[in-house]
CSV table of C-alpha atoms in Angstrom, one decimal:
chain,number,residue,atom,x,y,z
S,167,GLY,CA,6.5,-28.7,12.3
S,168,GLU,CA,4.1,-27.1,8.7
S,169,GLU,CA,6.6,-26.6,5.7
S,170,VAL,CA,8.6,-29.1,3.6
S,171,ALA,CA,12.3,-28.0,4.0
S,172,GLN,CA,14.8,-28.0,1.0
S,173,THR,CA,17.7,-27.2,1.3
S,174,PRO,CA,19.9,-25.5,-0.2
S,175,LYS,CA,18.0,-22.4,-1.5
S,176,HIS,CA,20.7,-22.2,-4.2
S,177,LEU,CA,23.8,-24.2,-5.9
S,178,VAL,CA,26.1,-23.7,-8.0
S,179,ARG,CA,27.7,-26.3,-9.9
S,180,GLY,CA,30.2,-26.3,-12.8
S,181,GLU,CA,29.1,-29.2,-16.1
S,182,GLY,CA,29.9,-32.7,-14.9
S,183,GLN,CA,30.2,-32.2,-11.2
S,184,LYS,CA,27.4,-33.9,-9.0
S,185,ALA,CA,24.9,-32.0,-7.2
S,186,LYS,CA,23.1,-33.5,-4.1
S,187,LEU,CA,19.5,-31.6,-2.8
S,188,TYR,CA,17.5,-32.1,0.0
S,189,CYS,CA,14.2,-32.7,1.1
S,190,ALA,CA,12.8,-32.8,4.3
S,191,PRO,CA,9.0,-33.5,4.3
S,192,ILE,CA,6.3,-32.4,6.6
S,193,LYS,CA,6.1,-34.6,9.7
S,194,GLY,CA,3.3,-37.8,9.5
S,195,HIS,CA,3.2,-36.8,5.8
S,196,SER,CA,4.2,-40.3,4.1
S,197,TYR,CA,4.1,-39.6,0.3
S,198,VAL,CA,7.2,-37.4,-1.2
S,199,PHE,CA,7.8,-35.7,-4.3
S,200,TRP,CA,9.9,-33.9,-6.7
S,201,TYR,CA,9.6,-31.6,-9.3
S,202,GLN,CA,12.0,-29.8,-11.8
S,203,GLN,CA,10.3,-26.6,-13.0
S,204,VAL,CA,11.0,-26.6,-16.6
S,205,LEU,CA,9.1,-23.8,-17.5
S,206,LYS,CA,7.1,-20.5,-15.4
S,207,ASN,CA,4.8,-22.4,-15.0
S,208,GLU,CA,5.3,-26.1,-15.6
S,209,PHE,CA,6.2,-28.6,-13.2
S,210,LYS,CA,7.7,-31.5,-14.6
S,211,PHE,CA,7.6,-35.1,-12.0
S,212,LEU,CA,10.9,-36.2,-11.3
S,213,ILE,CA,9.5,-39.3,-8.9
S,214,SER,CA,7.3,-39.9,-6.0
S,215,PHE,CA,7.7,-41.8,-2.3
S,216,GLN,CA,5.7,-44.0,0.1
S,217,ASN,CA,7.6,-44.0,3.0
S,218,GLU,CA,11.2,-44.5,1.7
S,219,ASN,CA,9.4,-47.0,-0.6
S,220,VAL,CA,9.6,-45.4,-4.3
S,221,PHE,CA,6.2,-45.2,-5.8
S,222,ASP,CA,6.3,-44.0,-9.1
S,223,GLU,CA,9.8,-43.0,-11.0
S,224,THR,CA,8.3,-42.6,-14.6
S,225,GLY,CA,9.7,-38.8,-14.7
S,226,MET,CA,13.2,-39.9,-13.6
S,227,PRO,CA,16.3,-39.3,-16.6
S,228,LYS,CA,17.9,-42.6,-15.1
S,229,GLU,CA,21.3,-42.1,-16.2
S,230,ARG,CA,21.9,-39.3,-13.9
S,231,PHE,CA,19.3,-38.8,-11.8
S,232,SER,CA,18.9,-41.0,-8.4
S,233,ALA,CA,16.5,-40.3,-5.3
S,234,LYS,CA,16.4,-41.7,-2.0
S,235,CYS,CA,13.6,-40.7,1.2
S,236,LEU,CA,15.4,-43.2,4.0
S,237,PRO,CA,14.4,-43.4,7.5
S,238,ASN,CA,14.9,-40.7,10.0
S,239,SER,CA,16.8,-39.1,7.7
S,240,PRO,CA,16.4,-36.1,5.0
S,241,CYS,CA,14.8,-37.1,1.1
S,242,SER,CA,18.0,-36.6,-1.4
S,243,LEU,CA,17.7,-35.9,-5.3
S,244,GLU,CA,21.0,-36.7,-6.3
S,245,ILE,CA,22.2,-35.3,-10.0
S,246,GLN,CA,25.4,-36.8,-11.0
S,247,ALA,CA,27.2,-35.9,-13.8
S,248,THR,CA,25.8,-32.3,-14.2
S,249,LYS,CA,24.8,-31.3,-17.9
S,250,LEU,CA,23.5,-27.5,-18.5
S,251,GLU,CA,20.2,-28.8,-18.9
S,252,ASP,CA,19.8,-29.7,-15.4
S,253,SER,CA,19.9,-25.6,-14.8
S,254,ALA,CA,16.4,-25.4,-13.2
S,255,VAL,CA,14.2,-24.7,-10.1
S,256,TYR,CA,13.8,-28.2,-8.1
S,257,PHE,CA,10.2,-28.1,-5.6
S,258,CYS,CA,10.1,-31.2,-3.3
S,259,ALA,CA,6.4,-31.3,-2.4
S,260,SER,CA,4.6,-33.9,0.8
S,261,SER,CA,1.5,-35.0,1.0
S,262,GLN,CA,-0.3,-37.2,3.5
S,263,GLU,CA,-2.7,-38.9,0.9
S,264,GLY,CA,-1.4,-40.1,-2.7
S,265,PRO,CA,-2.3,-38.3,-5.8
S,266,PRO,CA,-3.8,-37.0,-7.0
S,267,TYR,CA,-4.2,-35.0,-3.6
S,268,GLY,CA,-2.9,-31.8,-2.6
S,269,TYR,CA,0.8,-31.3,-2.2
S,270,THR,CA,2.6,-28.6,0.0
S,271,PHE,CA,5.5,-27.6,-2.0
S,272,GLY,CA,8.5,-26.3,-0.1
S,273,SER,CA,10.2,-22.9,-1.5
S,274,GLY,CA,12.5,-24.9,-3.6
S,275,THR,CA,16.6,-25.0,-4.5
S,276,ARG,CA,17.6,-23.4,-7.8
S,277,LEU,CA,20.1,-25.3,-9.1
S,278,THR,CA,22.6,-23.8,-11.8
S,279,VAL,CA,24.6,-25.6,-13.8
S,280,VAL,CA,28.3,-23.2,-15.5
R,1328,ALA,CA,-2.4,-29.9,-23.9
R,1329,GLN,CA,-3.4,-28.7,-20.9
R,1330,SER,CA,-2.9,-25.0,-19.3
R,1331,VAL,CA,-4.1,-23.2,-16.7
R,1332,ALA,CA,-4.6,-19.1,-16.9
R,1333,GLN,CA,-5.0,-16.7,-14.5
R,1334,PRO,CA,-6.3,-13.9,-15.6
R,1335,GLU,CA,-5.7,-11.0,-13.4
R,1336,ASP,CA,-1.8,-10.5,-12.3
R,1337,GLN,CA,-3.4,-8.5,-9.5
R,1338,VAL,CA,-6.3,-7.9,-7.4
R,1339,ASN,CA,-7.0,-5.7,-4.6
R,1340,VAL,CA,-9.1,-5.7,-2.1
R,1341,ALA,CA,-10.4,-3.9,1.2
R,1342,GLU,CA,-10.7,-6.5,4.2
R,1343,GLY,CA,-14.3,-7.4,4.8
R,1344,ASN,CA,-15.4,-7.6,1.4
R,1345,PRO,CA,-15.9,-10.7,-0.4
R,1346,LEU,CA,-12.3,-12.0,-3.1
R,1347,THR,CA,-12.6,-13.2,-6.2
R,1348,VAL,CA,-9.1,-15.1,-7.9
R,1349,LYS,CA,-10.2,-16.4,-11.2
R,1350,CYS,CA,-9.0,-19.0,-12.7
R,1351,THR,CA,-9.5,-21.3,-16.2
R,1352,TYR,CA,-8.1,-24.3,-17.5
R,1353,SER,CA,-7.7,-26.8,-20.1
R,1354,VAL,CA,-7.4,-30.5,-20.0
R,1355,SER,CA,-7.4,-34.0,-21.9
R,1356,GLY,CA,-9.1,-36.0,-18.9
R,1357,ASN,CA,-10.7,-34.7,-16.2
R,1358,PRO,CA,-9.3,-31.9,-14.4
R,1359,TYR,CA,-7.9,-32.5,-11.0
R,1360,LEU,CA,-7.6,-28.8,-10.3
R,1361,PHE,CA,-6.0,-27.2,-7.1
R,1362,TRP,CA,-6.0,-24.0,-5.6
R,1363,TYR,CA,-1.8,-23.1,-3.5
R,1364,VAL,CA,-1.0,-19.8,-1.9
R,1365,GLN,CA,2.8,-18.6,-1.4
R,1366,TYR,CA,3.5,-16.2,1.2
R,1367,PRO,CA,7.2,-14.1,0.8
R,1368,ASN,CA,9.9,-16.8,0.5
R,1369,ARG,CA,8.2,-19.6,1.5
R,1370,GLY,CA,7.2,-23.1,-0.4
R,1371,LEU,CA,3.7,-23.4,-1.8
R,1372,GLN,CA,0.4,-24.2,0.7
R,1373,PHE,CA,-2.0,-26.5,-0.5
R,1374,LEU,CA,-5.2,-24.5,-0.1
R,1375,LEU,CA,-8.1,-27.1,-1.6
R,1376,LYS,CA,-8.5,-29.3,-4.3
R,1377,TYR,CA,-11.2,-30.3,-6.2
R,1378,ILE,CA,-10.8,-34.4,-8.0
R,1379,THR,CA,-14.5,-35.3,-8.0
R,1380,GLY,CA,-17.8,-34.7,-6.2
R,1381,ASP,CA,-20.0,-31.3,-4.9
R,1382,ASN,CA,-18.1,-28.4,-7.2
R,1383,LEU,CA,-17.9,-26.4,-4.5
R,1384,VAL,CA,-15.6,-26.9,-2.8
R,1385,LYS,CA,-13.9,-25.7,0.6
R,1386,GLY,CA,-10.5,-25.4,1.4
R,1387,SER,CA,-8.0,-23.4,4.6
R,1388,TYR,CA,-8.3,-20.4,5.6
R,1389,GLY,CA,-11.8,-19.7,5.5
R,1390,PHE,CA,-11.1,-20.4,1.0
R,1391,GLU,CA,-13.4,-21.9,-1.1
R,1392,ALA,CA,-13.9,-22.3,-4.8
R,1393,GLU,CA,-16.2,-23.3,-7.4
R,1394,PHE,CA,-15.6,-25.7,-10.1
R,1395,ASN,CA,-18.0,-25.0,-13.5
R,1396,LYS,CA,-17.1,-27.3,-16.3
R,1397,SER,CA,-19.3,-25.6,-18.6
R,1398,GLN,CA,-17.1,-22.3,-18.4
R,1399,THR,CA,-13.8,-25.0,-17.4
R,1400,SER,CA,-13.1,-22.1,-14.2
R,1401,PHE,CA,-12.2,-23.2,-10.8
R,1402,HIS,CA,-11.9,-19.5,-9.3
R,1403,LEU,CA,-11.8,-19.3,-5.6
R,1404,LYS,CA,-13.5,-17.0,-3.4
R,1405,LYS,CA,-13.7,-15.9,0.0
R,1406,PRO,CA,-17.1,-13.7,1.7
R,1407,SER,CA,-14.7,-11.3,3.9
R,1408,ALA,CA,-11.1,-11.0,3.3
R,1409,LEU,CA,-8.1,-10.4,5.3
R,1410,VAL,CA,-5.0,-7.9,5.8
R,1411,SER,CA,-2.9,-11.4,6.6
R,1412,ASP,CA,-4.9,-12.7,3.1
R,1413,SER,CA,-2.5,-10.8,0.8
R,1414,ALA,CA,0.1,-13.4,-0.7
R,1415,LEU,CA,0.3,-14.8,-4.4
R,1416,TYR,CA,-2.3,-17.6,-5.8
R,1417,PHE,CA,-2.0,-20.1,-8.4
R,1418,CYS,CA,-4.2,-22.2,-10.0
R,1419,ALA,CA,-2.6,-25.7,-11.0
R,1420,VAL,CA,-4.6,-28.7,-12.8
R,1421,SER,CA,-4.2,-32.3,-13.4
R,1422,ASP,CA,-5.7,-34.6,-14.9
R,1423,SER,CA,-7.0,-38.6,-15.0
R,1424,TYR,CA,-4.4,-39.0,-17.6
R,1425,ASN,CA,-1.6,-37.7,-16.1
R,1426,PHE,CA,-2.2,-37.3,-12.2
R,1427,ASN,CA,1.8,-36.6,-11.5
R,1428,LYS,CA,2.6,-33.9,-13.9
R,1429,PHE,CA,1.4,-30.3,-12.5
R,1430,TYR,CA,0.6,-27.2,-14.8
R,1431,PHE,CA,0.3,-23.7,-12.4
R,1432,GLY,CA,-1.1,-20.6,-13.5
R,1433,SER,CA,1.1,-17.9,-14.1
R,1434,GLY,CA,-0.2,-16.5,-10.2
R,1435,THR,CA,-2.2,-13.3,-8.8
R,1436,LYS,CA,-0.9,-11.4,-6.2
R,1437,LEU,CA,-3.9,-10.2,-4.1
R,1438,ASN,CA,-2.9,-7.2,-1.9
R,1439,VAL,CA,-6.1,-6.6,0.9
R,1440,LYS,CA,-6.5,-2.9,2.3
R,1441,PRO,CA,-7.1,-2.9,6.1
């Protein structure tokens, strides 16, 4: 389809619990990106993939965050031992071309850590 | 620091009339400029981009934007608006120093009336 599908739309976790977010990129798009919306208009880059390979992970807090894009499966972003400051909207985007080209974003997953 | 300004919260136009949605930016390096559209309960959809080259960029659905370096602007335009163009429009910028990081404007709601 023509949409990047993100699930779930909302996720609530207690502090210290694990959170797992999913993203199905547009068919044919070989690049996948994860962003964390830290302020209303700033999207903090986390990680990108080219097919199933990590393309750029310079934004990932590696202690608790991990991500995968396996063949024939939705991509995933996992946060171990969530903290209050992880509360944010997490956006996935996909692109047919690599950066800095235009991406199509999903509608996001709102993670609330309580 | 990078920033994007969309000075109008809302733009109202009549169907068939030309439309302009304004955007100005501030970046450290060479700018990479994007326009996205968001329909209700949907993700951000890529419209067009300026990376380099011609200042007038043509994108999806008949939209175009003009990069003006001296005025640091990247206004979105369409010669003849359609009711179906009614949506939320976001201008976004990254730059040559860190093209993975996006800064979005606050969004402009476009209302096209029949």
